[in-house]
Coordinates of C-alpha atoms and ligand atoms in Angstrom, one line a residue:
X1257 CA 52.4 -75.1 56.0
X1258 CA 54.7 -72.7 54.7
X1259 CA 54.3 -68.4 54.3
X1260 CA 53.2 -69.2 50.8
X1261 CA 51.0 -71.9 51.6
X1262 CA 49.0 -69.7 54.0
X1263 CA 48.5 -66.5 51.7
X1264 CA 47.0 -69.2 49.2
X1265 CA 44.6 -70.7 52.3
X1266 CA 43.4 -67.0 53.3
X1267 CA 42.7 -65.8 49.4
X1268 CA 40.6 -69.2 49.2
X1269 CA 39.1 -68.4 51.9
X1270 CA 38.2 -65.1 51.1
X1271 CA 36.8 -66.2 47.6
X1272 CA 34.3 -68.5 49.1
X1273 CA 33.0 -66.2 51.9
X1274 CA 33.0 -63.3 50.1
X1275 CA 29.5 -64.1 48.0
X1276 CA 28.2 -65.0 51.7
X1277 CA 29.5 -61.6 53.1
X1278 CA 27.7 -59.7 49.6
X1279 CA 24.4 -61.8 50.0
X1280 CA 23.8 -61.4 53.6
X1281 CA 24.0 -58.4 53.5
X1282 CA 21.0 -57.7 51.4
X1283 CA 17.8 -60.4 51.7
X1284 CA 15.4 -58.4 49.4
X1285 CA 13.5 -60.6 47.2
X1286 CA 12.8 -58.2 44.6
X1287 CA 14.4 -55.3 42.4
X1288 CA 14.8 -52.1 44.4
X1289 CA 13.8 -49.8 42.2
X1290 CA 16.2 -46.2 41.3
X1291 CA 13.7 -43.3 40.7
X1292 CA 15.8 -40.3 38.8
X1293 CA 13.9 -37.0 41.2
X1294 CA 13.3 -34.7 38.8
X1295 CA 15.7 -36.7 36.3
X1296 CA 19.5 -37.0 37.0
X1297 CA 18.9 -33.4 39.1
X1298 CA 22.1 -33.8 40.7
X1299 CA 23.9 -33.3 37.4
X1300 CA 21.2 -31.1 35.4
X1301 CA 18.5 -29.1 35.4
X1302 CA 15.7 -30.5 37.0
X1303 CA 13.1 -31.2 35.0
X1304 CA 14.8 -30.2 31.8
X1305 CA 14.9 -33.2 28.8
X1306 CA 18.6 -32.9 29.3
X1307 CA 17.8 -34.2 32.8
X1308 CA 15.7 -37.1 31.9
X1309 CA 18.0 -38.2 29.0
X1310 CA 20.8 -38.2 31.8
X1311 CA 19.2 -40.3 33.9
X1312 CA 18.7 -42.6 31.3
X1313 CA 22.0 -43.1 30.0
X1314 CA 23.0 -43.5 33.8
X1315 CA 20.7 -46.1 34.0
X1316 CA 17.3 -45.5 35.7
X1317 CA 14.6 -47.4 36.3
X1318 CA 12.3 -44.4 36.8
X1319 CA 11.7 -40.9 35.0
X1320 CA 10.0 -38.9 38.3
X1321 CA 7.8 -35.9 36.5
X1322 CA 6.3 -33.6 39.3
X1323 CA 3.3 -32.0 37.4
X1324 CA 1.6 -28.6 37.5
X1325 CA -1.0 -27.7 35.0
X1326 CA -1.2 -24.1 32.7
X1327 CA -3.8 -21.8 32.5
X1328 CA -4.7 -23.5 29.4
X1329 CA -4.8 -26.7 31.1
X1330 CA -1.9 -28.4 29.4
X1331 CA 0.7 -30.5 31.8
X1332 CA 3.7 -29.4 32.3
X1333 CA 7.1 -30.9 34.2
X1334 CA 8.1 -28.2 36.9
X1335 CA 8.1 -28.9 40.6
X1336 CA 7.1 -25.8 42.2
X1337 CA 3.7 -24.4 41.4
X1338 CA 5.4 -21.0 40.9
X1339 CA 8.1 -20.4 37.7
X1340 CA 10.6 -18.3 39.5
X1341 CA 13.0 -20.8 40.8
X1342 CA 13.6 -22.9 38.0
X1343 CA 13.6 -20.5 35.3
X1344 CA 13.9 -16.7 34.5
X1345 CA 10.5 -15.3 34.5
X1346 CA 8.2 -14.9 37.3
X1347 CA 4.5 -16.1 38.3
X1348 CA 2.1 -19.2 38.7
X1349 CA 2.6 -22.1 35.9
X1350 CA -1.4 -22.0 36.4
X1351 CA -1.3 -18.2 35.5
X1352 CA 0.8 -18.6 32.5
X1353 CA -0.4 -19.9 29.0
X1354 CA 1.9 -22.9 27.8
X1355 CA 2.9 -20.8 25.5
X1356 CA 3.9 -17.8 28.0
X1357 CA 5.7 -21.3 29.9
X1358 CA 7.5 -22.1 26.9
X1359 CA 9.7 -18.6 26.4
X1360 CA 11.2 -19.4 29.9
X1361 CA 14.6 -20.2 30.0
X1362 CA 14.9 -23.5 32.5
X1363 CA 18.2 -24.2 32.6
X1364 CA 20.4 -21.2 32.8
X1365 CA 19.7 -21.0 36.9
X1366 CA 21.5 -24.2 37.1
X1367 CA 25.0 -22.7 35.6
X1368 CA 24.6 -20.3 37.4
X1369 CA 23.5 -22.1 40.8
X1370 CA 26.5 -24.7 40.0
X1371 CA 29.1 -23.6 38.1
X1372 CA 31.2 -26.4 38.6
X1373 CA 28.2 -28.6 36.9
X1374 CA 27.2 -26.0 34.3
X1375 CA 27.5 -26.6 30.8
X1376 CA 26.6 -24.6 27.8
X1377 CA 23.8 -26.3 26.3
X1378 CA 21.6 -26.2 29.3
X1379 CA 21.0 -22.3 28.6
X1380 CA 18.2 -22.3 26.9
X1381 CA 16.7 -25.5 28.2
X1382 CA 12.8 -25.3 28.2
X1383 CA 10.0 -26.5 30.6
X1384 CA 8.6 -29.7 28.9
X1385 CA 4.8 -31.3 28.7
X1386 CA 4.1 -34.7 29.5
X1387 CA 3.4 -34.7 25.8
X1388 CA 7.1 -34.2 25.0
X1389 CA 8.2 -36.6 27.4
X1390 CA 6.1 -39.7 26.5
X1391 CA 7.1 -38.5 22.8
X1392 CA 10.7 -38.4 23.4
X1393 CA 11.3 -41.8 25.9
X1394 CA 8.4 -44.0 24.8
X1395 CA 6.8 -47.1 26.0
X1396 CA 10.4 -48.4 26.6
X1397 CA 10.8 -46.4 29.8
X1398 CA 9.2 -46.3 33.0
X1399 CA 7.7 -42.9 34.6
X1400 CA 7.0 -41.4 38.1
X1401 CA 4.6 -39.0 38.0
X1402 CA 3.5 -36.8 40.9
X1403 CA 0.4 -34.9 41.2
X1404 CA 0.6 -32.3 43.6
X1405 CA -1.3 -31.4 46.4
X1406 CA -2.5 -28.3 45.5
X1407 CA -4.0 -29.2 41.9
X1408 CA -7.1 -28.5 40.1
X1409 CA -8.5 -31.7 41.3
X1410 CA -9.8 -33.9 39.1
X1411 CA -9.2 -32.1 36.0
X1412 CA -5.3 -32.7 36.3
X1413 CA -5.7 -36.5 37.2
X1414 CA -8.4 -36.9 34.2
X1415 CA -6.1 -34.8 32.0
X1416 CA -3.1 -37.2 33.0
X1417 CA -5.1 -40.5 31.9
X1418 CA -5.8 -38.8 28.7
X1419 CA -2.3 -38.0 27.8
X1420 CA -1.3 -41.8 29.6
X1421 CA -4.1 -43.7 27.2
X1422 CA -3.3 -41.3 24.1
X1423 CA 0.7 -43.1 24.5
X1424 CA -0.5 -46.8 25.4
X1425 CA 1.1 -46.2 28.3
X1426 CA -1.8 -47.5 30.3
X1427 CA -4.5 -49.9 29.1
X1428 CA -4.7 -53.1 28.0
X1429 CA -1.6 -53.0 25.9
X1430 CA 0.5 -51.5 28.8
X1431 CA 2.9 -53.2 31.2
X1432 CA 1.6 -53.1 35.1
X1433 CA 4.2 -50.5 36.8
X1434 CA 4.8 -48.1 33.0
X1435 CA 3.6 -46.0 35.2
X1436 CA 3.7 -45.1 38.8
X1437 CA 1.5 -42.1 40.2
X1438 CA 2.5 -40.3 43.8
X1439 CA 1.0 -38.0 45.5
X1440 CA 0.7 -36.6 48.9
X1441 CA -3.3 -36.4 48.8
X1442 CA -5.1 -39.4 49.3
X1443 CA -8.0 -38.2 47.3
X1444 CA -6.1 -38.0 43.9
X1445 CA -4.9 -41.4 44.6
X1446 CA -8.3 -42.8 45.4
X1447 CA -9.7 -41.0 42.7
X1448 CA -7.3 -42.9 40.6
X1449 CA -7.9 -46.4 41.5
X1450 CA -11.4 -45.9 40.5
X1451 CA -10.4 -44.8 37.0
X1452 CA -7.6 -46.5 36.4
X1453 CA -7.3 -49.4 38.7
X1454 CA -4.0 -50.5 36.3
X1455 CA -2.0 -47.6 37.9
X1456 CA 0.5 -48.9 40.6
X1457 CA 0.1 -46.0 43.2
X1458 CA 2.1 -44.7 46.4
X1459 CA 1.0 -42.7 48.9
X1460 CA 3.6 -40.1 49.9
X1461 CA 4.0 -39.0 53.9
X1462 CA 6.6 -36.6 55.5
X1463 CA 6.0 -38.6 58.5
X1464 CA 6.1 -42.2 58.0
X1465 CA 5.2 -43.0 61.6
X1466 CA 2.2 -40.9 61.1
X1467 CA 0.7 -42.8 58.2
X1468 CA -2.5 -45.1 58.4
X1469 CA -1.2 -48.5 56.7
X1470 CA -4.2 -50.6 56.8
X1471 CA -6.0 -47.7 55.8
X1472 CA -3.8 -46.7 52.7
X1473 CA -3.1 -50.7 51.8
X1474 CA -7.1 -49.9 51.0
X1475 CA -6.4 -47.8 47.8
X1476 CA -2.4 -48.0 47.5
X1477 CA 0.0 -50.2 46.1
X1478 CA 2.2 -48.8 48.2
X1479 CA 4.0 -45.9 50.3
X1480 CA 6.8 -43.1 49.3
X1481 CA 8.0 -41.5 52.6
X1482 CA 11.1 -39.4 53.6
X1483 CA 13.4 -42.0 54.7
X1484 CA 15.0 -39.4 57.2
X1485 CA 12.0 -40.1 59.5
X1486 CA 11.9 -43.7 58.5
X1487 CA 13.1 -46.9 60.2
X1488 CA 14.1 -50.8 59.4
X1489 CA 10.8 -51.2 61.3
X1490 CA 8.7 -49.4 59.2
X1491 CA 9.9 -51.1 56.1
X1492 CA 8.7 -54.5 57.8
X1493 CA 5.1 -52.8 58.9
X1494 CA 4.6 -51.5 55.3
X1495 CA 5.6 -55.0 53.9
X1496 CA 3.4 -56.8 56.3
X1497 CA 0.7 -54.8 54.8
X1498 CA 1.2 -55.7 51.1
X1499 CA 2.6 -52.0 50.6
X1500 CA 5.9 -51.5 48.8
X1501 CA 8.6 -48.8 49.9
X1502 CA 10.1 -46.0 47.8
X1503 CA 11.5 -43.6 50.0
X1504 CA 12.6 -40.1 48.9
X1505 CA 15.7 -38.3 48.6
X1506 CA 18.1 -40.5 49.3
X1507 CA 21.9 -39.2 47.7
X1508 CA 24.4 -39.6 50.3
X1509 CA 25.7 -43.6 49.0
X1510 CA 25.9 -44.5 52.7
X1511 CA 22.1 -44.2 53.2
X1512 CA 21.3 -45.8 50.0
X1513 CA 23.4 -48.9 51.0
X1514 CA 21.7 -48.8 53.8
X1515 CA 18.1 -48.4 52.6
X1516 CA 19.0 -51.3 50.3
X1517 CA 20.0 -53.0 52.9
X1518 CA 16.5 -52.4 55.4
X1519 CA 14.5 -54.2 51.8
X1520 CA 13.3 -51.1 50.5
X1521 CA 11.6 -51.6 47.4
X1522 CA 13.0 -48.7 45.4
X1523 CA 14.6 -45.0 46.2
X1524 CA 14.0 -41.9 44.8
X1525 CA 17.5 -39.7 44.1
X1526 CA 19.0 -37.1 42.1
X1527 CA 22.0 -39.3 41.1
X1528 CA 21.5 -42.2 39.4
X1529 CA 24.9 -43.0 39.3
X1530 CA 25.4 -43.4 42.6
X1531 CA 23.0 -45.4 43.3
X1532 CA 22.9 -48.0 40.3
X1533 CA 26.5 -48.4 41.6
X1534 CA 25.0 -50.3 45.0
X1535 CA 21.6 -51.3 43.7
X1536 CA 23.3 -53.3 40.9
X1537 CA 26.2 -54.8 44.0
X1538 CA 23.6 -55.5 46.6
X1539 CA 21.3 -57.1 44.6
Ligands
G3P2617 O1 8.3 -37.2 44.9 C1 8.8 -37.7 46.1 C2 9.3 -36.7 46.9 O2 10.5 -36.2 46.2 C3 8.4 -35.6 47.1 O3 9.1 -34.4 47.2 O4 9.1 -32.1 46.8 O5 10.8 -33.5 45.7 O6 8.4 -33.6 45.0 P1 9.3 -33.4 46.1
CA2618 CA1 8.2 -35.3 43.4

Protein backbone atom coordinates (compact mmCIF):
# COMPACT_ATOMS: atom_id res chain seq x y z
CA UNK A 1 0.00 0.00 0.00
CA UNK A 2 1.31 3.16 -1.18
CA UNK A 3 1.18 7.03 0.67
CA UNK A 4 -1.79 7.59 -1.56
CA UNK A 5 -3.37 4.48 -0.94
CA UNK A 6 -3.39 5.07 2.93
CA UNK A 7 -4.78 8.78 2.91
CA UNK A 8 -7.72 7.17 0.82
CA UNK A 9 -8.00 4.10 3.67
CA UNK A 10 -8.01 6.77 6.73
CA UNK A 11 -10.72 9.25 4.93
CA UNK A 12 -12.90 5.92 4.45
CA UNK A 13 -12.49 5.25 7.51
CA UNK A 14 -13.27 8.38 8.95
CA UNK A 15 -16.58 8.61 6.75
CA UNK A 16 -17.98 5.43 8.20
CA UNK A 17 -17.13 6.14 11.92
CA UNK A 18 -17.84 9.41 11.96
CA UNK A 19 -21.96 8.98 12.12
CA UNK A 20 -21.04 6.35 15.01
CA UNK A 21 -18.81 9.06 16.72
CA UNK A 22 -22.05 11.90 16.21
CA UNK A 23 -24.77 9.26 17.40
CA UNK A 24 -23.03 7.99 20.44
CA UNK A 25 -22.62 10.77 21.56
CA UNK A 26 -26.22 11.71 22.06
CA UNK A 27 -28.87 8.62 22.90
CA UNK A 28 -31.96 10.88 23.48
CA UNK A 29 -35.03 9.48 22.07
CA UNK A 30 -36.85 12.57 21.78
CA UNK A 31 -36.52 16.36 20.53
CA UNK A 32 -34.76 18.43 23.12
CA UNK A 33 -36.54 21.28 23.13
CA UNK A 34 -34.80 25.20 22.76
CA UNK A 35 -36.87 27.64 25.02
CA UNK A 36 -35.95 31.48 23.89
CA UNK A 37 -35.70 33.03 28.03
CA UNK A 38 -37.34 35.97 27.70
CA UNK A 39 -37.11 35.73 23.72
CA UNK A 40 -33.71 35.87 21.98
CA UNK A 41 -32.55 38.08 25.32
CA UNK A 42 -29.06 37.65 24.53
CA UNK A 43 -29.49 39.75 21.35
CA UNK A 44 -32.58 42.03 22.43
CA UNK A 45 -34.60 43.38 24.89
CA UNK A 46 -36.03 40.99 26.92
CA UNK A 47 -39.43 40.71 26.72
CA UNK A 48 -39.79 43.16 23.96
CA UNK A 49 -41.77 41.72 20.50
CA UNK A 50 -38.46 42.45 18.91
CA UNK A 51 -37.13 39.78 21.22
CA UNK A 52 -39.70 37.13 20.49
CA UNK A 53 -39.63 37.80 16.67
CA UNK A 54 -35.75 37.21 17.02
CA UNK A 55 -36.01 34.11 18.47
CA UNK A 56 -38.17 33.09 15.95
CA UNK A 57 -36.36 33.74 12.97
CA UNK A 58 -33.41 31.96 14.88
CA UNK A 59 -35.38 29.19 15.17
CA UNK A 60 -37.10 28.43 18.56
CA UNK A 61 -39.14 25.93 19.62
CA UNK A 62 -40.33 28.02 22.57
CA UNK A 63 -41.58 31.74 23.21
CA UNK A 64 -40.78 31.86 27.41
CA UNK A 65 -43.27 34.85 28.61
CA UNK A 66 -42.61 35.52 32.47
CA UNK A 67 -46.03 37.20 33.55
CA UNK A 68 -46.90 39.87 36.08
CA UNK A 69 -50.35 41.15 36.15
CA UNK A 70 -51.53 45.35 36.22
CA UNK A 71 -53.45 46.98 38.61
CA UNK A 72 -56.20 46.56 36.23
CA UNK A 73 -55.58 43.03 36.04
CA UNK A 74 -54.44 42.75 32.44
CA UNK A 75 -51.11 40.36 31.77
CA UNK A 76 -48.39 41.64 30.86
CA UNK A 77 -44.64 40.11 29.65
CA UNK A 78 -41.98 41.66 32.20
CA UNK A 79 -39.91 39.48 34.46
CA UNK A 80 -39.49 41.39 37.53
CA UNK A 81 -42.56 42.35 39.43
CA UNK A 82 -41.14 45.94 39.67
CA UNK A 83 -40.71 48.26 36.19
CA UNK A 84 -37.46 49.80 36.95
CA UNK A 85 -35.05 47.55 35.43
CA UNK A 86 -36.35 46.97 32.15
CA UNK A 87 -37.70 50.16 31.35
CA UNK A 88 -37.47 53.91 32.27
CA UNK A 89 -40.06 54.58 34.82
CA UNK A 90 -40.32 53.34 38.18
CA UNK A 91 -42.85 51.18 40.52
CA UNK A 92 -44.84 47.81 40.81
CA UNK A 93 -46.43 46.45 37.23
CA UNK A 94 -49.30 45.68 39.86
CA UNK A 95 -49.33 49.38 40.86
CA UNK A 96 -49.47 50.67 37.38
CA UNK A 97 -52.59 50.71 35.02
CA UNK A 98 -51.76 48.99 31.68
CA UNK A 99 -51.99 52.01 30.39
CA UNK A 100 -49.53 53.80 32.85
CA UNK A 101 -47.28 50.24 31.70
CA UNK A 102 -47.66 51.10 28.12
CA UNK A 103 -45.84 54.87 28.15
CA UNK A 104 -42.63 52.91 29.40
CA UNK A 105 -40.00 52.77 27.19
CA UNK A 106 -38.58 48.86 27.27
CA UNK A 107 -35.94 48.81 25.19
CA UNK A 108 -33.74 51.77 25.47
CA UNK A 109 -31.93 50.18 28.81
CA UNK A 110 -30.70 47.54 26.52
CA UNK A 111 -28.56 50.20 24.13
CA UNK A 112 -27.61 51.46 26.72
CA UNK A 113 -26.73 48.33 28.93
CA UNK A 114 -24.97 46.88 25.54
CA UNK A 115 -23.92 49.10 23.19
CA UNK A 116 -22.18 46.78 21.16
CA UNK A 117 -25.85 44.92 20.65
CA UNK A 118 -27.90 48.20 20.56
CA UNK A 119 -29.77 49.12 17.64
CA UNK A 120 -32.00 51.96 17.00
CA UNK A 121 -35.30 50.61 16.76
CA UNK A 122 -35.34 49.03 20.12
CA UNK A 123 -35.79 52.72 21.68
CA UNK A 124 -39.09 52.90 22.13
CA UNK A 125 -39.85 49.23 22.40
CA UNK A 126 -43.02 48.65 24.67
CA UNK A 127 -43.99 46.11 27.48
CA UNK A 128 -46.42 43.70 25.56
CA UNK A 129 -49.71 41.67 26.93
CA UNK A 130 -50.20 38.14 26.38
CA UNK A 131 -52.90 39.54 24.12
CA UNK A 132 -50.37 41.06 21.75
CA UNK A 133 -48.37 38.08 21.78
CA UNK A 134 -50.89 35.28 20.95
CA UNK A 135 -52.11 38.13 18.31
CA UNK A 136 -48.85 38.56 16.77
CA UNK A 137 -47.27 34.67 16.72
CA UNK A 138 -50.45 32.63 16.54
CA UNK A 139 -51.39 29.02 16.98
CA UNK A 140 -48.25 28.34 14.77
CA UNK A 141 -45.80 28.85 17.68
CA UNK A 142 -45.26 27.32 20.90
CA UNK A 143 -45.22 29.37 24.28
CA UNK A 144 -43.54 29.16 27.76
CA UNK A 145 -45.31 30.86 30.12
CA UNK A 146 -44.25 31.48 33.80
CA UNK A 147 -46.39 32.45 36.56
CA UNK A 148 -44.55 33.87 39.28
CA UNK A 149 -44.34 33.16 42.68
CA UNK A 150 -45.57 36.03 44.10
CA UNK A 151 -48.96 36.48 42.08
CA UNK A 152 -52.42 37.28 42.81
CA UNK A 153 -53.18 33.66 43.04
CA UNK A 154 -55.72 32.38 41.22
CA UNK A 155 -56.85 35.34 39.50
CA UNK A 156 -53.65 35.42 37.34
CA UNK A 157 -53.84 31.54 36.45
CA UNK A 158 -57.74 31.96 35.75
CA UNK A 159 -56.99 35.13 33.76
CA UNK A 160 -54.27 33.21 31.78
CA UNK A 161 -56.79 30.27 30.63
CA UNK A 162 -59.11 33.04 29.60
CA UNK A 163 -56.67 34.75 27.33
CA UNK A 164 -55.22 30.78 26.37
CA UNK A 165 -59.08 29.53 25.42
CA UNK A 166 -59.94 33.14 23.86
CA UNK A 167 -56.76 32.11 21.09
CA UNK A 168 -57.54 28.25 20.76
CA UNK A 169 -54.55 27.81 22.18
CA UNK A 170 -55.80 25.32 24.63
CA UNK A 171 -58.98 23.23 24.25
CA UNK A 172 -60.14 20.77 22.18
CA UNK A 173 -58.83 22.28 19.02
CA UNK A 174 -55.21 22.74 20.51
CA UNK A 175 -52.13 20.73 20.06
CA UNK A 176 -50.88 18.92 23.61
CA UNK A 177 -47.56 21.04 24.48
CA UNK A 178 -49.02 24.90 22.54
CA UNK A 179 -48.50 25.66 25.67
CA UNK A 180 -46.19 24.96 28.52
CA UNK A 181 -46.82 26.60 32.06
CA UNK A 182 -43.72 26.97 34.85
CA UNK A 183 -43.76 28.01 37.85
CA UNK A 184 -41.85 27.80 40.98
CA UNK A 185 -45.05 27.32 43.31
CA UNK A 186 -46.60 24.13 43.35
CA UNK A 187 -49.98 25.42 44.11
CA UNK A 188 -50.42 27.38 40.71
CA UNK A 189 -49.35 24.30 39.12
CA UNK A 190 -51.83 22.06 40.90
CA UNK A 191 -54.32 24.51 40.61
CA UNK A 192 -53.78 24.19 36.91
CA UNK A 193 -54.13 20.53 36.39
CA UNK A 194 -57.46 20.75 37.87
CA UNK A 195 -58.60 23.33 35.36
CA UNK A 196 -56.83 22.63 32.62
CA UNK A 197 -55.53 19.17 32.81
CA UNK A 198 -54.40 19.71 28.74
CA UNK A 199 -51.59 22.03 30.02
CA UNK A 200 -48.09 20.22 29.91
CA UNK A 201 -46.64 21.68 33.28
CA UNK A 202 -43.00 21.95 34.90
CA UNK A 203 -42.22 22.41 38.11
CA UNK A 204 -39.33 24.82 38.57
CA UNK A 205 -36.50 24.26 41.61
CA UNK A 206 -33.28 26.22 42.34
CA UNK A 207 -32.19 23.07 43.87
CA UNK A 208 -32.79 20.05 41.94
CA UNK A 209 -31.46 17.67 44.51
CA UNK A 210 -33.96 19.25 46.88
CA UNK A 211 -37.02 18.49 44.82
CA UNK A 212 -39.76 15.75 45.77
CA UNK A 213 -40.01 13.62 42.33
CA UNK A 214 -42.68 11.19 43.16
CA UNK A 215 -44.33 13.83 44.77
CA UNK A 216 -44.34 16.39 41.76
CA UNK A 217 -44.71 13.32 39.01
CA UNK A 218 -48.28 13.63 41.00
CA UNK A 219 -49.40 17.01 39.36
CA UNK A 220 -46.36 17.63 36.78
CA UNK A 221 -45.42 16.73 33.50
CA UNK A 222 -42.31 17.52 34.27
CA UNK A 223 -39.35 19.55 36.02
CA UNK A 224 -37.36 22.98 35.04
CA UNK A 225 -34.25 23.25 37.36
CA UNK A 226 -30.97 25.24 37.22
CA UNK A 227 -28.77 22.96 35.59
CA UNK A 228 -25.76 24.48 37.53
CA UNK A 229 -26.92 22.39 40.53
CA UNK A 230 -27.91 19.60 38.33
CA UNK A 231 -26.29 16.23 37.41
CA UNK A 232 -26.39 13.26 34.60
CA UNK A 233 -28.02 11.51 37.61
CA UNK A 234 -30.70 13.66 38.08
CA UNK A 235 -31.74 13.59 34.50
CA UNK A 236 -32.07 9.62 34.89
CA UNK A 237 -34.12 10.02 38.38
CA UNK A 238 -36.49 12.59 36.79
CA UNK A 239 -36.89 10.24 33.67
CA UNK A 240 -37.47 7.27 35.78
CA UNK A 241 -40.33 9.17 37.15
CA UNK A 242 -42.11 9.97 33.84
CA UNK A 243 -40.87 13.75 34.37
CA UNK A 244 -39.27 15.57 31.50
CA UNK A 245 -36.12 17.93 31.91
CA UNK A 246 -35.89 21.64 30.83
CA UNK A 247 -33.20 23.05 32.65
CA UNK A 248 -32.59 26.86 32.83
CA UNK A 249 -30.13 29.16 31.68
CA UNK A 250 -28.03 27.33 29.79
CA UNK A 251 -25.75 29.85 27.11
CA UNK A 252 -22.19 28.95 27.39
CA UNK A 253 -22.34 26.16 23.95
CA UNK A 254 -20.13 23.86 26.05
CA UNK A 255 -22.91 23.18 28.65
CA UNK A 256 -25.51 22.93 26.14
CA UNK A 257 -23.56 20.19 24.34
CA UNK A 258 -23.28 18.78 27.31
CA UNK A 259 -26.93 18.97 28.62
CA UNK A 260 -27.83 17.45 25.28
CA UNK A 261 -25.70 15.05 25.77
CA UNK A 262 -26.97 13.92 29.69
CA UNK A 263 -30.87 13.43 27.57
CA UNK A 264 -32.20 16.57 28.72
CA UNK A 265 -35.48 17.09 27.21
CA UNK A 266 -35.24 20.70 26.37
CA UNK A 267 -33.06 23.99 27.60
CA UNK A 268 -34.11 27.26 28.34
CA UNK A 269 -31.40 30.10 26.81
CA UNK A 270 -31.16 33.58 25.76
CA UNK A 271 -29.46 32.52 22.40
CA UNK A 272 -31.25 30.60 20.22
CA UNK A 273 -28.59 30.59 17.85
CA UNK A 274 -26.32 28.87 19.76
CA UNK A 275 -28.09 26.37 20.68
CA UNK A 276 -30.09 25.31 17.51
CA UNK A 277 -26.53 25.07 16.27
CA UNK A 278 -26.00 21.67 18.60
CA UNK A 279 -29.58 20.67 19.14
CA UNK A 280 -30.06 20.38 15.35
CA UNK A 281 -26.04 18.26 15.20
CA UNK A 282 -26.70 16.11 18.20
CA UNK A 283 -29.89 15.10 17.45
O1 LIG B 1 -38.08 30.38 33.66
C1 LIG B 1 -37.09 29.47 34.01
C2 LIG B 1 -36.07 30.18 34.73
O2 LIG B 1 -35.49 31.03 33.84
C3 LIG B 1 -36.57 30.89 35.93
O3 LIG B 1 -35.83 31.98 36.12
O4 LIG B 1 -35.82 34.23 36.82
O5 LIG B 1 -35.29 33.72 34.48
O6 LIG B 1 -37.61 33.54 35.27
P1 LIG B 1 -36.18 33.44 35.63
CA1 LIG C 1 -38.89 32.62 33.55
Amino acid sequence: MNGDDLVRLIFLLCLIVSPIVATAANNNDGKVEIIAHRGASGHAPEHTMEAYQLALEQGTDYLELDLQMTKDQKLVAIHDDRVNRTTNGRGKVNSLTLAEIKQLDAGSWFNQKFPEKAKPYYNGLSIPTVDEVFRAFGTSMNYYIEIKKLQPFPEMADELLKVLRSYQLIGTQAEKGKVVIESFHPETLKYLRRKAPELVLIQLGEKPAKMNLSEISGYADGVGPNYLNMNKQFVKTAHLHGLIVHCWTVNNETDMIKLINWNVDGIFTNYVDRARKHVGALQ
